[in-house]
């Protein structure tokens, strides 16, 4: 069975939970920016949470389905509709053969995920389907989707009756709200910032500029200063690392980040708030809050417990029917 | 074999993120400190802890990535503390080691100005002839300190003092794959076409990064590298 790309949308790529084990070769993890939405999209369909999904920005893709298939759309709300009828997000949806899925208008968020029941036949490179566009590897020939591309998928027999499933959108509130409030732990060079800058970092808000993409968000806000602006030798960084650039502004590293860098790492966004950060669109304002490592870990554990509880509801539903 | 001993008072083990820790030995470029970083990296690869994902060596630091959820299931305290305790003891154990000697990887480089666009500039800065630049660059066996900045990019050093040249003020939009450059006392090879600010003195016909290879990178941290000069005809003979 295949799905055809009628319109590609902007930077539509195949991603999974990312590529681990190759950072020492300078190969970053890539992967879905909003890993929660991508994992949940798969879980809603009974898939393995690490199956490849299609990550879309707005304007998003238009896709034609060759056969009946269950899909789920999670993450950003771009007003998904199938043959002009609006479809619900965060829920399994049956798309019938020859129907078209499109995204009518921008409502909220930054990245929508389309998951398909069964395993998409994408390119697996170094144990991951995630697209590395710089190296032209993984995903769909290592590049964003273009018009005319055809995605093959192994269909699986489905015993799912989506209309019986509970609405889970109210469970998602703690993951995505309050929207601009991003929790961090201190980074290795937090104390390299002077006192006034540490206060400004916590009290002021920072705007996501247009120079923001899957590699990183460049922020605009108060000028932050180092006590001693000595050159740092290159050292590892991670997704969510906040680097202080020589001009006093911050860049937040996102999924396609480099593995090492030479700028001071003042803080790091906690893993549990990365999905929320991934859904902040350009021109959104961010406010940073410092938490300790125990709080960060507890928040991540809660996020996985939520995924697990939704998985249990869905499995129970499949067994009943 | 020389045995190197370290004191542990300069080690810092802190969170890098909430799923990785940073072991840091300071802000120095020093072969013995880098060797220690690599020894810890190798020890983790051979004998990690349950929940270990990967480690990333740099000049004088190492990041260790771990699975928070997996560790939290089996530990009574935070995953960070569990990992920190493991690493504290590992770092103590690996404070003395035999310095391994890796074989020298020979990398052919054509220093012709057609490939080394900045070799004339570099020679001019140091009042050297181009053959002198080539001789200085090829006479040192370099250490690969780390891979970073982009896939397969090896940071090597140290170039002779007479050859150390600052980066360009403005990055070049496209530096072709295989270009060999100098930045300060570092030398490196661009594995893929990329923007870059290093002073380019030549180009290797070898594939430094090959996406279809199971091990896509030609170089790894800890390798020893020597450059040999080839002419344009020899360079052309490598092209398949």
Coordinates of C-alpha atoms in Angstrom, one line a residue:
Chain A
X1 CA 0.0 0.0 0.0
X2 CA 1.3 3.5 -0.7
X3 CA 0.6 7.1 0.2
X4 CA 1.3 9.7 -2.4
X5 CA 2.5 13.2 -1.8
X6 CA 0.3 15.7 -3.7
X7 CA 1.8 18.8 -2.1
X8 CA 5.0 18.5 0.0
X9 CA 4.5 21.3 2.5
X10 CA 7.4 23.0 4.2
X11 CA 10.3 20.7 5.3
X12 CA 8.2 17.6 5.7
X13 CA 10.5 14.8 6.9
X14 CA 10.4 11.3 8.2
X15 CA 11.6 11.0 11.8
X16 CA 11.6 8.6 14.7
X17 CA 12.9 8.8 18.2
X18 CA 16.4 9.7 17.0
X19 CA 19.7 8.1 16.3
X20 CA 21.8 7.1 19.3
X21 CA 25.3 5.8 19.5
X22 CA 27.0 8.0 16.9
X23 CA 27.5 11.3 18.6
X24 CA 31.2 10.3 19.1
X25 CA 31.5 10.4 15.3
X26 CA 29.9 13.9 15.2
X27 CA 26.6 12.4 14.0
X28 CA 23.7 14.0 15.9
X29 CA 20.5 12.3 17.0
X30 CA 18.0 14.1 14.8
X31 CA 14.6 12.6 15.5
X32 CA 11.1 14.1 16.0
X33 CA 11.3 17.6 17.5
X34 CA 8.2 16.8 19.7
X35 CA 9.1 13.3 20.7
X36 CA 6.0 13.0 22.9
X37 CA 3.6 13.7 20.0
X38 CA 5.4 11.3 17.7
X39 CA 5.5 8.5 20.3
X40 CA 1.9 9.0 21.3
X41 CA 0.9 9.1 17.6
X42 CA 2.3 5.6 17.3
X43 CA 0.9 4.3 20.6
X44 CA -2.6 5.4 19.6
X45 CA -2.3 3.0 16.6
X46 CA -0.8 0.1 18.6
X47 CA 2.5 0.7 16.9
X48 CA 5.9 0.6 18.5
X49 CA 6.6 4.1 19.7
X50 CA 9.8 4.3 17.8
X51 CA 8.2 3.7 14.4
X52 CA 8.9 6.4 11.8
X53 CA 6.4 9.2 11.5
X54 CA 5.9 12.2 9.2
X55 CA 6.9 15.5 10.7
X56 CA 5.2 18.6 9.2
X57 CA 5.3 22.3 9.5
X58 CA 2.7 24.8 8.3
X59 CA 1.9 24.9 5.3
X60 CA 1.8 21.1 5.7
X61 CA 1.6 18.3 3.1
X62 CA -1.4 17.0 1.2
X63 CA -1.5 13.2 0.9
X64 CA -3.5 10.8 -1.1
X65 CA -4.2 7.3 0.4
X66 CA -4.2 4.3 -1.9
X67 CA -5.9 1.9 0.6
X68 CA -7.9 2.1 3.8
X69 CA -5.6 2.8 6.8
X70 CA -5.8 4.0 10.4
X71 CA -3.7 7.1 11.0
X72 CA -3.3 9.5 13.9
X73 CA -2.4 13.2 13.8
X74 CA -0.7 14.6 16.8
X75 CA 1.2 17.7 17.8
X76 CA 0.3 21.1 16.2
X77 CA -3.2 21.9 15.1
X78 CA -3.2 22.8 11.4
X79 CA -6.9 21.9 10.9
X80 CA -6.5 18.5 9.4
X81 CA -9.3 17.4 7.1
X82 CA -10.0 14.3 5.0
X83 CA -11.9 15.1 1.9
X84 CA -13.0 18.4 3.4
X85 CA -14.3 16.9 6.6
X86 CA -12.4 18.0 9.8
X87 CA -10.7 15.2 11.6
X88 CA -9.8 15.1 15.3
X89 CA -6.3 15.1 16.6
X90 CA -4.8 12.7 19.2
X91 CA -7.1 9.9 18.1
X92 CA -7.0 7.0 15.6
X93 CA -8.7 8.1 12.4
X94 CA -9.7 5.8 9.5
X95 CA -8.8 7.1 6.1
X96 CA -10.4 5.3 3.2
X97 CA -8.8 4.5 -0.2
X98 CA -8.5 7.4 -2.6
X99 CA -9.2 9.9 0.2
X100 CA -7.0 13.0 0.6
X101 CA -5.6 14.3 3.9
X102 CA -4.8 18.0 4.0
X103 CA -4.2 20.7 6.5
X104 CA -6.4 23.7 6.0
X105 CA -5.2 26.5 8.2
X106 CA -2.8 27.3 11.0
X107 CA -4.3 27.1 14.5
X108 CA -1.6 26.4 17.0
X109 CA 1.7 24.8 17.6
X110 CA 4.6 24.4 15.2
X111 CA 4.9 20.7 14.2
X112 CA 2.3 18.1 13.4
X113 CA 2.9 14.4 13.2
X114 CA 1.2 11.9 11.0
X115 CA 1.5 8.3 12.2
X116 CA 0.3 5.3 10.1
X117 CA -0.8 2.0 11.4
X118 CA 2.0 -0.5 10.5
X119 CA 5.6 0.1 9.7
X120 CA 6.5 2.7 7.1
X121 CA 9.2 1.5 4.6
X122 CA 11.7 4.2 5.0
X123 CA 15.5 4.2 4.9
X124 CA 17.1 3.0 8.1
X125 CA 20.6 4.6 8.5
X126 CA 22.7 3.8 11.5
X127 CA 19.7 2.2 13.3
X128 CA 17.3 5.1 12.8
X129 CA 14.8 6.3 10.2
X130 CA 15.3 9.9 11.1
X131 CA 16.2 12.1 8.2
X132 CA 19.7 13.7 8.3
X133 CA 19.3 16.2 5.5
X134 CA 22.9 17.4 5.8
X135 CA 24.3 14.0 5.1
X136 CA 21.4 13.0 2.8
X137 CA 20.8 9.8 4.8
X138 CA 17.9 8.1 6.6
X139 CA 14.1 8.7 6.2
X140 CA 13.1 9.3 2.6
X141 CA 16.4 9.2 0.6
X142 CA 17.8 11.6 3.3
X143 CA 15.7 14.5 2.1
X144 CA 12.4 16.3 2.8
X145 CA 9.4 14.9 0.9
X146 CA 8.6 16.4 -2.5
X147 CA 5.6 16.3 -4.8
X148 CA 5.1 12.8 -6.4
X149 CA 7.0 10.9 -3.6
X150 CA 5.3 7.7 -2.7
X151 CA 5.6 6.2 0.8
X152 CA 5.2 2.5 1.1
X153 CA 3.7 0.9 4.2
X154 CA 3.2 -2.6 5.5
X155 CA -0.4 -2.7 6.5
X156 CA -1.3 -4.6 9.7
X157 CA -4.7 -6.1 10.5
X158 CA -6.6 -3.7 12.7
X159 CA -9.2 -4.5 15.3
X160 CA -9.6 -0.9 16.4
X161 CA -12.8 1.0 16.7
X162 CA -11.7 4.6 17.2
X163 CA -15.2 5.8 18.1
X164 CA -15.1 3.8 21.3
X165 CA -11.9 5.5 22.5
X166 CA -11.9 8.2 25.2
X167 CA -10.9 11.7 24.4
X168 CA -7.4 12.2 25.8
X169 CA -6.8 15.8 24.9
X170 CA -7.4 16.9 28.5
X171 CA -4.6 14.6 29.7
X172 CA -2.1 16.6 27.5
X173 CA -2.5 19.9 29.3
X174 CA 0.5 19.4 31.7
X175 CA 2.8 18.5 28.7
X176 CA 2.0 21.6 26.7
X177 CA 0.9 24.3 29.1
X178 CA 1.6 26.9 30.2
X179 CA 3.0 27.3 26.7
X180 CA 5.9 29.7 27.0
X181 CA 7.1 28.5 30.4
X182 CA 10.2 26.4 29.9
X183 CA 12.0 24.7 32.8
X184 CA 15.8 24.3 32.7
X185 CA 18.5 22.9 34.9
X186 CA 21.7 24.9 35.2
X187 CA 24.4 24.2 32.6
X188 CA 28.1 23.6 33.1
X189 CA 28.9 27.3 32.5
X190 CA 25.9 28.8 34.4
X191 CA 28.3 30.4 36.9
X192 CA 30.3 32.0 34.1
X193 CA 27.4 34.5 33.8
X194 CA 27.5 37.5 36.0
X195 CA 24.8 37.9 38.7
X196 CA 22.8 40.5 36.8
X197 CA 22.7 38.3 33.7
X198 CA 21.5 35.3 35.8
X199 CA 18.7 37.4 37.1
X200 CA 17.8 38.7 33.7
X201 CA 17.8 35.2 32.3
X202 CA 15.1 34.2 34.9
X203 CA 13.0 37.4 34.9
X204 CA 12.9 38.5 31.3
X205 CA 11.2 36.9 28.3
X206 CA 13.0 35.8 25.1
X207 CA 11.5 35.9 21.6
X208 CA 12.0 33.0 19.1
X209 CA 13.4 34.7 16.1
X210 CA 12.9 33.8 12.4
X211 CA 16.4 32.3 12.4
X212 CA 15.1 29.2 14.1
X213 CA 14.7 25.7 12.7
X214 CA 15.3 22.1 13.5
X215 CA 19.0 22.8 14.3
X216 CA 18.2 25.4 16.9
X217 CA 16.2 28.4 18.0
X218 CA 17.9 31.8 18.0
X219 CA 16.4 33.9 20.7
X220 CA 16.2 37.6 21.1
X221 CA 16.1 39.2 24.5
X222 CA 18.2 40.9 27.2
X223 CA 22.0 40.9 26.6
X224 CA 23.6 38.4 28.9
X225 CA 27.2 38.8 30.0
X226 CA 30.0 36.5 31.1
X227 CA 32.2 37.2 34.1
X228 CA 35.2 36.3 32.1
X229 CA 34.6 35.9 28.3
X230 CA 37.5 33.5 27.8
X231 CA 37.5 31.1 24.8
X232 CA 36.2 27.6 25.5
X233 CA 37.6 24.6 23.8
X234 CA 35.0 22.4 22.1
X235 CA 32.9 20.3 24.4
X236 CA 29.7 18.2 24.1
X237 CA 26.3 19.7 23.9
X238 CA 22.8 18.1 24.0
X239 CA 19.3 18.8 22.7
X240 CA 17.9 21.7 24.8
X241 CA 21.4 23.2 25.5
X242 CA 21.2 26.9 25.9
X243 CA 24.4 28.4 24.5
X244 CA 25.3 32.0 25.1
X245 CA 26.7 33.5 21.9
X246 CA 29.4 36.2 21.9
X247 CA 26.8 38.9 21.1
X248 CA 25.0 38.2 24.4
X249 CA 22.1 36.3 22.9
X250 CA 20.9 32.7 23.4
X251 CA 20.6 29.8 21.0
X252 CA 18.7 26.7 22.1
X253 CA 19.9 23.6 20.4
X254 CA 17.2 21.4 19.0
X255 CA 17.0 18.0 17.3
X256 CA 19.4 18.6 14.4
X257 CA 22.1 20.1 16.7
X258 CA 25.8 19.6 16.3
X259 CA 27.4 17.2 18.8
X260 CA 30.0 19.6 20.2
X261 CA 30.3 23.4 20.6
X262 CA 32.5 26.1 21.9
X263 CA 30.0 28.5 23.5
X264 CA 29.1 28.6 27.2
X265 CA 26.3 26.3 28.1
X266 CA 24.4 28.4 30.6
X267 CA 21.4 26.0 31.0
X268 CA 19.6 23.0 29.6
X269 CA 15.9 22.7 28.9
X270 CA 14.5 19.7 30.8
X271 CA 13.6 16.7 28.6
X272 CA 9.9 16.9 29.7
X273 CA 9.6 20.4 28.4
X274 CA 11.2 19.7 25.0
X275 CA 7.9 18.7 23.4
X276 CA 6.4 22.0 24.6
X277 CA 9.4 23.9 23.2
X278 CA 9.2 22.1 19.9
X279 CA 5.6 23.4 19.6
X280 CA 6.6 27.1 20.1
X281 CA 6.3 28.9 16.8
X282 CA 8.5 31.7 15.6
X283 CA 7.7 35.0 17.4
X284 CA 6.5 33.1 20.5
X285 CA 7.9 34.3 23.8
X286 CA 9.7 32.1 26.3
X287 CA 10.2 32.4 30.0
X288 CA 12.8 30.3 31.7
X289 CA 12.6 28.8 35.1
X290 CA 15.3 26.8 36.9
X291 CA 14.5 23.5 38.5
X292 CA 16.8 20.9 40.1
X293 CA 17.7 17.6 38.5
X294 CA 15.2 15.6 40.7
X295 CA 12.3 17.7 39.5
X296 CA 13.5 17.3 35.9
X297 CA 13.7 13.5 36.2
X298 CA 10.3 13.4 37.9
X299 CA 8.7 15.4 35.1
X300 CA 10.1 13.0 32.5
X301 CA 8.9 10.0 34.4
X302 CA 5.4 11.6 34.6
X303 CA 5.5 12.1 30.9
X304 CA 6.3 8.4 30.3
X305 CA 3.7 7.3 32.8
X306 CA 1.2 9.3 30.8
X307 CA 2.2 7.6 27.6
X308 CA 2.0 4.2 29.4
X309 CA -1.5 4.9 30.8
X310 CA -2.8 5.9 27.3
X311 CA -1.2 2.8 25.9
X312 CA -3.0 0.6 28.5
X313 CA -6.4 2.3 27.7
X314 CA -5.9 1.5 24.0
X315 CA -4.7 -2.0 24.5
X316 CA -7.7 -2.7 26.7
X317 CA -9.9 -1.3 24.0
X318 CA -8.3 -3.6 21.3
X319 CA -8.8 -6.7 23.5
X320 CA -12.5 -5.9 24.1
X321 CA -13.4 -5.7 20.5
Chain B
X1 CA 55.7 2.5 28.1
X2 CA 55.3 5.7 30.1
X3 CA 52.8 5.6 32.8
X4 CA 50.9 8.7 33.6
X5 CA 49.3 9.4 36.9
X6 CA 46.7 12.0 37.6
X7 CA 45.3 13.6 40.6
X8 CA 41.6 13.7 40.7
X9 CA 41.0 17.2 42.2
X10 CA 40.6 18.8 38.8
X11 CA 37.7 16.5 37.7
X12 CA 34.2 18.0 37.7
X13 CA 31.2 15.7 37.2
X14 CA 28.0 17.7 36.6
X15 CA 24.8 17.4 34.7
X16 CA 25.0 18.5 31.0
X17 CA 21.3 17.9 30.6
X18 CA 18.8 15.9 32.7
X19 CA 19.9 12.8 30.7
X20 CA 23.6 13.3 30.3
X21 CA 26.5 14.1 32.6
X22 CA 29.7 16.0 31.7
X23 CA 33.0 14.8 33.1
X24 CA 35.3 17.8 32.7
X25 CA 39.1 18.1 33.2
X26 CA 39.2 21.8 32.5
X27 CA 39.7 24.1 29.5
X28 CA 43.0 22.7 28.1
X29 CA 44.3 21.0 25.0
X30 CA 46.7 18.5 26.4
X31 CA 47.5 15.0 24.9
X32 CA 47.6 13.3 28.3
X33 CA 44.3 14.8 29.5
X34 CA 42.7 13.8 26.2
X35 CA 44.1 10.3 26.6
X36 CA 42.4 10.1 29.9
X37 CA 39.1 11.2 28.4
X38 CA 39.4 8.5 25.8
X39 CA 40.3 5.8 28.4
X40 CA 37.1 6.6 30.2
X41 CA 35.2 6.6 26.9
X42 CA 36.6 3.2 26.0
X43 CA 36.0 1.8 29.5
X44 CA 32.3 2.8 29.2
X45 CA 32.0 1.2 25.7
X46 CA 33.4 -2.1 27.0
X47 CA 31.7 -2.1 30.4
X48 CA 29.0 0.5 30.7
X49 CA 26.2 0.5 33.3
X50 CA 22.7 -0.6 32.9
X51 CA 21.0 2.3 31.1
X52 CA 24.2 3.6 29.5
X53 CA 23.4 4.9 26.0
X54 CA 26.6 6.5 24.6
X55 CA 29.5 8.7 25.5
X56 CA 31.1 11.6 23.6
X57 CA 34.7 12.4 24.0
X58 CA 36.0 16.0 23.4
X59 CA 39.4 17.7 24.1
X60 CA 39.2 17.6 27.9
X61 CA 35.7 16.5 28.6
X62 CA 33.3 13.6 28.1
X63 CA 29.5 13.5 27.9
X64 CA 27.8 10.4 29.1
X65 CA 24.2 9.8 27.9
X66 CA 21.9 7.5 29.8
X67 CA 18.3 6.3 29.9
X68 CA 16.7 8.1 32.8
X69 CA 13.5 6.0 32.8
X70 CA 15.4 2.7 32.8
X71 CA 17.7 3.8 35.6
X72 CA 14.9 5.3 37.7
X73 CA 13.1 1.9 37.6
X74 CA 16.0 0.2 39.3
X75 CA 17.5 2.9 41.5
X76 CA 16.1 4.4 44.7
X77 CA 17.6 7.8 44.1
X78 CA 17.9 10.1 41.0
X79 CA 19.3 8.6 37.8
X80 CA 21.8 11.4 37.8
X81 CA 23.2 10.4 41.2
X82 CA 23.3 6.8 40.2
X83 CA 25.3 7.7 37.1
X84 CA 27.5 10.2 38.9
X85 CA 28.4 7.5 41.5
X86 CA 29.3 5.0 38.8
X87 CA 31.5 7.6 37.0
X88 CA 33.1 8.9 40.2
X89 CA 34.4 5.4 40.9
X90 CA 35.3 4.8 37.2
X91 CA 37.3 8.0 37.0
X92 CA 39.2 7.0 40.2
X93 CA 40.1 3.6 38.7
X94 CA 41.2 5.1 35.4
X95 CA 43.7 7.5 36.9
X96 CA 46.7 5.6 35.6
X97 CA 47.1 3.8 32.3
X98 CA 49.5 2.7 29.6
X99 CA 49.5 5.1 26.8
X100 CA 48.3 3.2 23.8
X101 CA 50.0 3.7 20.5
X102 CA 47.6 3.6 17.6
X103 CA 49.0 3.0 14.1
X104 CA 49.7 6.1 12.0
X105 CA 47.1 6.8 9.4
X106 CA 48.7 8.4 6.3
X107 CA 46.6 10.9 4.5
X108 CA 47.6 12.1 1.1
X109 CA 47.1 15.9 0.5
X110 CA 47.5 17.9 -2.7
X111 CA 48.8 21.3 -1.5
X112 CA 48.3 22.9 -5.0
X113 CA 46.7 26.4 -4.7
X114 CA 43.8 25.1 -6.8
X115 CA 42.7 23.1 -3.8
X116 CA 44.5 24.9 -1.0
X117 CA 43.0 28.3 -1.7
X118 CA 44.6 29.9 1.3
X119 CA 48.1 28.4 1.2
X120 CA 49.6 31.5 -0.4
X121 CA 48.0 33.7 2.3
X122 CA 49.2 31.3 5.1
X123 CA 52.7 31.3 3.7
X124 CA 52.6 35.2 3.4
X125 CA 51.5 35.6 7.0
X126 CA 54.5 33.6 8.3
X127 CA 57.0 34.8 5.6
X128 CA 57.4 31.2 4.5
X129 CA 57.7 29.7 1.0
X130 CA 54.9 27.3 -0.1
X131 CA 57.3 24.3 0.0
X132 CA 58.2 25.3 3.6
X133 CA 54.5 25.4 4.6
X134 CA 54.1 21.9 3.1
X135 CA 57.1 20.6 4.8
X136 CA 56.0 22.0 8.2
X137 CA 52.5 20.6 7.8
X138 CA 53.7 17.1 6.8
X139 CA 56.5 16.8 9.3
X140 CA 54.3 16.4 12.4
X141 CA 52.4 13.3 13.5
X142 CA 49.1 14.8 14.6
X143 CA 46.8 13.5 17.3
X144 CA 43.0 13.3 16.6
X145 CA 41.7 14.9 19.8
X146 CA 38.0 14.6 19.0
X147 CA 35.4 14.4 16.4
X148 CA 32.8 17.2 16.3
X149 CA 31.4 20.3 14.7
X150 CA 30.1 18.1 11.9
X151 CA 30.0 14.3 11.1
X152 CA 33.5 12.9 10.9
X153 CA 35.3 16.3 11.4
X154 CA 38.6 15.5 13.2
X155 CA 40.2 18.1 15.4
X156 CA 43.9 17.5 15.1
X157 CA 46.9 19.1 16.6
X158 CA 49.2 20.6 17.2
X159 CA 50.6 22.3 14.1
X160 CA 54.1 23.8 14.3
X161 CA 54.1 27.3 15.9
X162 CA 55.5 28.8 12.7
X163 CA 52.3 27.6 10.9
X164 CA 49.6 28.4 13.5
X165 CA 47.1 30.8 11.8
X166 CA 43.9 32.3 13.1
X167 CA 40.6 31.4 11.5
X168 CA 39.2 33.7 8.7
X169 CA 37.1 36.6 9.9
X170 CA 34.3 35.5 7.6
X171 CA 33.3 31.9 7.0
X172 CA 33.6 30.7 3.4
X173 CA 30.2 29.7 2.1
X174 CA 31.3 26.3 0.8
X175 CA 34.4 24.5 1.7
X176 CA 34.6 21.3 -0.5
X177 CA 34.8 17.9 1.2
X178 CA 38.4 16.8 1.7
X179 CA 39.7 20.3 2.3
X180 CA 42.5 20.4 4.8
X181 CA 42.6 23.5 7.0
X182 CA 44.3 25.2 9.8
X183 CA 42.7 27.2 12.7
X184 CA 45.1 28.4 15.4
X185 CA 47.2 25.4 16.3
X186 CA 44.6 23.0 15.1
X187 CA 44.4 21.2 11.7
X188 CA 41.4 19.4 10.3
X189 CA 39.8 17.9 7.2
X190 CA 36.3 18.9 6.0
X191 CA 34.4 15.6 5.7
X192 CA 31.5 17.0 3.6
X193 CA 30.9 20.2 1.6
X194 CA 30.1 22.8 4.3
X195 CA 30.5 26.4 5.2
X196 CA 33.7 27.0 7.2
X197 CA 36.3 29.5 8.4
X198 CA 39.5 27.5 8.5
X199 CA 42.5 28.5 6.4
X200 CA 42.5 25.9 3.6
X201 CA 45.9 24.7 2.5
X202 CA 45.2 21.6 0.5
X203 CA 42.8 18.8 -0.2
X204 CA 42.8 15.0 0.3
X205 CA 41.3 12.7 -2.3
X206 CA 40.3 10.3 0.4
X207 CA 36.7 10.0 1.6
X208 CA 36.8 11.2 5.2
X209 CA 33.1 10.5 5.6
X210 CA 31.2 7.9 3.6
X211 CA 27.6 7.6 4.3
X212 CA 27.2 4.1 2.8
X213 CA 29.9 2.7 5.0
X214 CA 28.9 0.9 8.2
X215 CA 31.7 2.9 9.9
X216 CA 31.2 6.1 8.0
X217 CA 34.1 8.0 9.6
X218 CA 37.7 7.5 8.5
X219 CA 39.1 9.0 11.7
X220 CA 38.4 8.5 15.3
X221 CA 39.5 10.3 18.5
X222 CA 42.9 9.0 19.6
X223 CA 44.1 8.2 16.0
X224 CA 47.5 9.4 14.9
X225 CA 47.6 11.1 11.5
X226 CA 50.4 12.1 9.1
X227 CA 49.9 14.0 5.9
X228 CA 52.0 13.3 2.8
X229 CA 52.2 15.7 -0.2
X230 CA 50.9 14.5 -3.5
X231 CA 50.7 16.4 -6.8
X232 CA 47.7 17.1 -9.0
X233 CA 48.2 14.0 -11.1
X234 CA 48.3 11.7 -8.1
X235 CA 45.3 13.5 -6.7
X236 CA 43.4 12.8 -10.0
X237 CA 44.4 9.1 -9.9
X238 CA 42.4 8.6 -6.7
X239 CA 39.1 9.7 -8.3
X240 CA 37.0 6.7 -9.1

